[in-house]
Amino acid sequence: MNPRHFLRMSQWARNPPSQRRVKYVFGVIFLVLVIGGIEHFGWWPDWAKTQ
């Protein structure tokens, strides 16, 4: 691993992100997965697709 990763991990251990930010990040990840699943199963409307 890069030494920068260790520095970043130590910063997060000392000052973890707020619960609000964690919920926000998980919400964005969930939204992306839902949109990807809808597109994967073919339920995405044709007007919203690119050619």
Steps between C-alpha positions, in 0.01 A plus 500: 500500500600856439612693812230755420238235569642447848496874568141525382395202713664651807315829440169314472575307819563825688217701340236265357242644261170611649201269500325738260781469245505120533124487437542731200773283345302179554193671352690596186644148466150353545357733236771405251439129563123543454546685171751238382262220593209663320710540188639146527154342513375710209250709695665830407272696263608534137476879506768514771755289310778634280550371152 
